[in-house]
C-alpha atoms as one frame of an Amber mdcrd trajectory, in Angstrom:
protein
 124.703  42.654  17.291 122.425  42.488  20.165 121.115  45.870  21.943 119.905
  45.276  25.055 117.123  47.520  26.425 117.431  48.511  29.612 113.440  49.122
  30.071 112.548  46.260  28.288 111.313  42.665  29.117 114.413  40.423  30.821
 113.237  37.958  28.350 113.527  40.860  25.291 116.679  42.376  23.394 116.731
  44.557  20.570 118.472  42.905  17.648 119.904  45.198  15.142 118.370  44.316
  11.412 118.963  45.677   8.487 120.178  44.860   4.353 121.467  47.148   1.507
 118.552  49.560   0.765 118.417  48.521  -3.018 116.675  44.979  -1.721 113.433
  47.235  -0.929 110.318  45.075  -1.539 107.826  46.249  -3.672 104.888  44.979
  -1.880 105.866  45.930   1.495 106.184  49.266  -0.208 102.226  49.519  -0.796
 101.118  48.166   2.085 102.552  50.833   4.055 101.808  53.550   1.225  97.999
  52.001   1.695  98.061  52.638   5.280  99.065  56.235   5.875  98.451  55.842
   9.384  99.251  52.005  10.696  97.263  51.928  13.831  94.436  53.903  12.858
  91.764  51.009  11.270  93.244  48.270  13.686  93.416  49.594  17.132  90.689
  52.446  17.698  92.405  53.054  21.522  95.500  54.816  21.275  95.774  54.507
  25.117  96.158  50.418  24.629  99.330  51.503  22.782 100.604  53.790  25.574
 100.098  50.358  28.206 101.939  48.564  25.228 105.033  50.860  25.393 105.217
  51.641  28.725 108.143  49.872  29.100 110.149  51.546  26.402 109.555  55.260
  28.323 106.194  55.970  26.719 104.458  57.507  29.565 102.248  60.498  30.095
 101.019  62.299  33.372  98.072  60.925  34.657  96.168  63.804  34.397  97.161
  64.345  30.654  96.051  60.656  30.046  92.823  60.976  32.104  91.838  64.264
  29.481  93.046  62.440  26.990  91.186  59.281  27.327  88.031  61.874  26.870
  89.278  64.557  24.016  90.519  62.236  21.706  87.036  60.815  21.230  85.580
  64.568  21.322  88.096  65.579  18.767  87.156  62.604  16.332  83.275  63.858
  16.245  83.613  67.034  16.659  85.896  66.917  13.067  84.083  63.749  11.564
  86.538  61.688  10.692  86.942  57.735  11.804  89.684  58.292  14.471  91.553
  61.026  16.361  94.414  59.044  17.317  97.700  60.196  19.592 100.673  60.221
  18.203 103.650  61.190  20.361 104.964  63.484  22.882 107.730  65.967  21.136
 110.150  67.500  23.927 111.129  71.132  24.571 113.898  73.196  26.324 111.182
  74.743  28.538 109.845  71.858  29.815 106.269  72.922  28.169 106.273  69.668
  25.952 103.857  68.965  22.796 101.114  66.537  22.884 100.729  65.737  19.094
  97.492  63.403  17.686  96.582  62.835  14.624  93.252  62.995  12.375  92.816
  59.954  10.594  89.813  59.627   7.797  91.094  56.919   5.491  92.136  56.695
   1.995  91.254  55.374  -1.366  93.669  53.833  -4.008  92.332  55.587  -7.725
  93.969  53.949  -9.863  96.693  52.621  -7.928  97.489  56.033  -6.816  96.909
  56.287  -2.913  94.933  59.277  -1.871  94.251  60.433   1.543  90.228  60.993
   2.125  89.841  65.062   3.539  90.333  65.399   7.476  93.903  63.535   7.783
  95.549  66.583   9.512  98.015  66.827  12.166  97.023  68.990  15.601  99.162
  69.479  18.921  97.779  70.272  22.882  99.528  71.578  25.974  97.246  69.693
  28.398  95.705  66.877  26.105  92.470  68.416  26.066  92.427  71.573  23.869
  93.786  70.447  20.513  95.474  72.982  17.729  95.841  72.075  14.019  99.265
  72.101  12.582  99.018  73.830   8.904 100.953  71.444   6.027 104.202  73.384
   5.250 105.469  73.744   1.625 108.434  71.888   0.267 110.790  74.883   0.446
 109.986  75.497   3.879 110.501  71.821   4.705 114.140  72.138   3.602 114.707
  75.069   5.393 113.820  73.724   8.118 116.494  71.143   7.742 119.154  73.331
   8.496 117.756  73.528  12.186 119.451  71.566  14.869 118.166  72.875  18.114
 115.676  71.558  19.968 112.172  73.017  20.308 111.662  75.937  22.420 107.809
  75.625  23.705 106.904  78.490  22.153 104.646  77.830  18.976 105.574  81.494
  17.830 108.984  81.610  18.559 110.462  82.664  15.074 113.712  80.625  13.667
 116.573  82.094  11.708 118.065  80.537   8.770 120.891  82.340   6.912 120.531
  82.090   3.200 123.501  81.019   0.806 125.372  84.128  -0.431 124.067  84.641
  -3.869 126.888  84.302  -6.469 128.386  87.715  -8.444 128.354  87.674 -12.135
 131.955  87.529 -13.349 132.972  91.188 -14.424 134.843  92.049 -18.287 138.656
  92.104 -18.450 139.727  95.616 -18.671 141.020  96.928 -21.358 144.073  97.745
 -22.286 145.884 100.853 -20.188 142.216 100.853 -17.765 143.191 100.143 -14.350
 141.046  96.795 -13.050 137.673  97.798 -10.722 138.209  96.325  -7.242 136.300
  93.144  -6.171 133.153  94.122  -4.940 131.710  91.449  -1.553 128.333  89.900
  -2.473 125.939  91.506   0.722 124.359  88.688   2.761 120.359  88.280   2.352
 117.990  88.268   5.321 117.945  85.318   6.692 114.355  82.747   6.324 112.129
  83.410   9.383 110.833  79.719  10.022 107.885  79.516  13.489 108.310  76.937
  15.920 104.808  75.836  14.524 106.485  75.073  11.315 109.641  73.476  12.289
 107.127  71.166  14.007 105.178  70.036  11.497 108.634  69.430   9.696 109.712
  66.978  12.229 106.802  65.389  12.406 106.087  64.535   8.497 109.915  63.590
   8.853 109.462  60.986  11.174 105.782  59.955  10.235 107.421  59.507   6.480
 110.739  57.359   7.483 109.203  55.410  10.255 105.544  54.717  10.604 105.470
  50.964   9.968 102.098  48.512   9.668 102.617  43.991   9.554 102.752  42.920
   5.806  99.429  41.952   4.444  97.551  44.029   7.263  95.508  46.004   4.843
  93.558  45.464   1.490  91.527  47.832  -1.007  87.678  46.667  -1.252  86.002
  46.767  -4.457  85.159  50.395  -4.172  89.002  51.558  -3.451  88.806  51.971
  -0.037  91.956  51.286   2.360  90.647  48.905   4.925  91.823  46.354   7.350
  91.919  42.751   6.255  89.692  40.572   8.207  92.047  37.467   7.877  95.051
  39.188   8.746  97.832  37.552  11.017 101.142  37.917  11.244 102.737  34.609
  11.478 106.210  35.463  11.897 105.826  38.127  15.023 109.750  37.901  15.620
 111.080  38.725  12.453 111.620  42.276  10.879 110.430  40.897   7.079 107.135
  40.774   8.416 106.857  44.657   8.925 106.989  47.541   6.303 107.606  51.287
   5.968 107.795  53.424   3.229 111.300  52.485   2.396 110.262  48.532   2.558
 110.364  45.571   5.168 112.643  45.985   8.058 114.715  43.442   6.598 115.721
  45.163   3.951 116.667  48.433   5.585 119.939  50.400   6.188 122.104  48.222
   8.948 121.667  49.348  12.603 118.831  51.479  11.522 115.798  49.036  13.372
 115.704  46.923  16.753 113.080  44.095  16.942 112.555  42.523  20.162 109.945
  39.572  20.947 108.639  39.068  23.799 107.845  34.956  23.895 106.162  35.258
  27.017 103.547  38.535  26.504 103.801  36.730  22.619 104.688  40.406  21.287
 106.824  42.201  18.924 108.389  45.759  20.265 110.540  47.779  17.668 112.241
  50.571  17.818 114.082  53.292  15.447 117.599  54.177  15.929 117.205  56.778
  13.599 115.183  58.718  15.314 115.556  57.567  18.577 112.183  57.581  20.624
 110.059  56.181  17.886 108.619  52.344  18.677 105.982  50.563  17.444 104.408
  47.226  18.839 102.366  44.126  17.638 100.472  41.715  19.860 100.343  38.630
  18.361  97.534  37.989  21.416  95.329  40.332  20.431  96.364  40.842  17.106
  97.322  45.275  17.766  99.547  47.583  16.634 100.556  50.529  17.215 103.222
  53.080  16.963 104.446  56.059  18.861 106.664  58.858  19.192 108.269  59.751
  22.449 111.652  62.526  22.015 112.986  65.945  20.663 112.196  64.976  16.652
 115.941  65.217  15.828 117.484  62.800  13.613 120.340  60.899  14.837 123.316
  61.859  12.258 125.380  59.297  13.706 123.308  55.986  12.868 126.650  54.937
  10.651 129.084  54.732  13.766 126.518  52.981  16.013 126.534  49.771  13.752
């Protein structure tokens, strides 16, 4: 069915897309998996992609744009790599929201493994001008973290509780014969995991960057010494229809029903999407200029319910 945006175009509606998830396409798969960031190589302005998705609630303060127009570009040469490019806006209870960008170097494909080149790294701001790296978290921290539901508090220290599973008491010998039985003894609780805000973020963040960052089929190719770069010839010529964009799980075609919204704009002559999912996440192609870009705009939580919105 047919969701109609209420900040969108009057000529735009989001259609619903999606296919049984064991249709994934192979070569969709490695486009994206070439990309690791989609609008890094293509559109060196991530302030083009905030006038792109203005519409869908994508704003910042002026004065955070103004810095920002100024400290991304800092930010890229002061670390050396190709692009320092903004990512999304994650909300808090406090009001003191995160600015997050991203550092974006590349990467090769060795052997048709893809490897990021150094520098790819993750940093948040408070004002879009001083800019914080986010340290990679470890797998067991990562589902930890999962167990969180609440929203961010604005504090990067602020220090998370999650209870541990109540370990398991080994079964005890049948007494013997005229021996009265030993009471049940209680397993004690552990301490619970101490998880920082700082983490949690960087959870949420890999969480949606892994499930929804999508790039245009054929947008990128490896040159002859295994670099990732853009293709020169590259044009999408089927703007309006979710098989010509990828993610990690495949084209949009092919993905869980309800999951993706695809609107076209036939007068602008471009493509918004957006992620039920994780609601706040949309991405855009111009088939003018021939752009994309993707952003994420909410509190990073993951919308449990995407089977009873179908």
């Amino acid at each position: 069915w047919n969701f109609a945006d209420s900040s969108a175009s009057p000529r735009s509606t989001f259609s619903r897309v999606g296919a049984p998830r064991d249709q994934l396409c192979g070569k969709a798969r490695f486009v994206f998996q070439s990309v690791i960031m989609t609008a890094g190589e293509m559109n060196q302005n991530p302030l083009l992609t905030l006038d792109a998705l203005g519409a869908c609630g994508c704003v910042l303060p002026t004065e955070v744009q103004a810095a920002m127009d100024v400290s991304l570009t800092l930010k890229a040469r002061e670390l050396g790599v190709r692009a320092f490019l903004f990512w999304g806006r994650l909300c808090t209870e406090s009001g003191a929201d995160y600015y997050v960008a991203r550092a974006h170097n590349g990467a090769k494909d060795l052997d048709g493994a893809i490897v990021p080149n150094p520098g790819n790294k993750f940093y948040y701001s408070r004002d879009g001008v001083n800019w914080l790296d986010l340290e990679p978290v470890s797998s067991e921290t990562t589902a930890r973290a999962l167990k969180i539901t609440c929203w961010l508090t604005g504090d990067p220290a602020h220090v998370f509780h999650v209870a541990q599973p109540v370990p398991e008491l080994e079964p005890k010998p049948e007494p013997v014969e005229g021996e009265e039985p030993t009471p049940d003894e209680e397993a004690e609780p552990l301490p619970p995991w101490e998880i920082t805000e700082a983490e949690y973020m960087m959870c949420r963040i890999n969480a949606i960057h892994g499930s929804c960052d999508l790039a245009p089929e054929g947008m990128f190719i490896t040159d002859p010494h295994g670099n990732i770069s853009v293709n020169p010839m590259f044009c999408v010529e089927r703007p309006d229809q979710p098989s010509a964009y990828a993610t990690s799980c495949g084209s949009l075609a092919n993905a869980a029903p309800g999951k993706w919204g695809v609107a076209f704009d036939t007068f602008k002559r471009q493509t918004t999407i957006r992620n039920f999912e994780y609601p706040g996440f949309f991405a855009y192609y111009s088939h003018v200029s021939n752009t994309v870009g993707n952003l994420y705009f909410g509190d990073g939580l993951r919308n449990a319910d995407l089977a009873f919105t179908v």
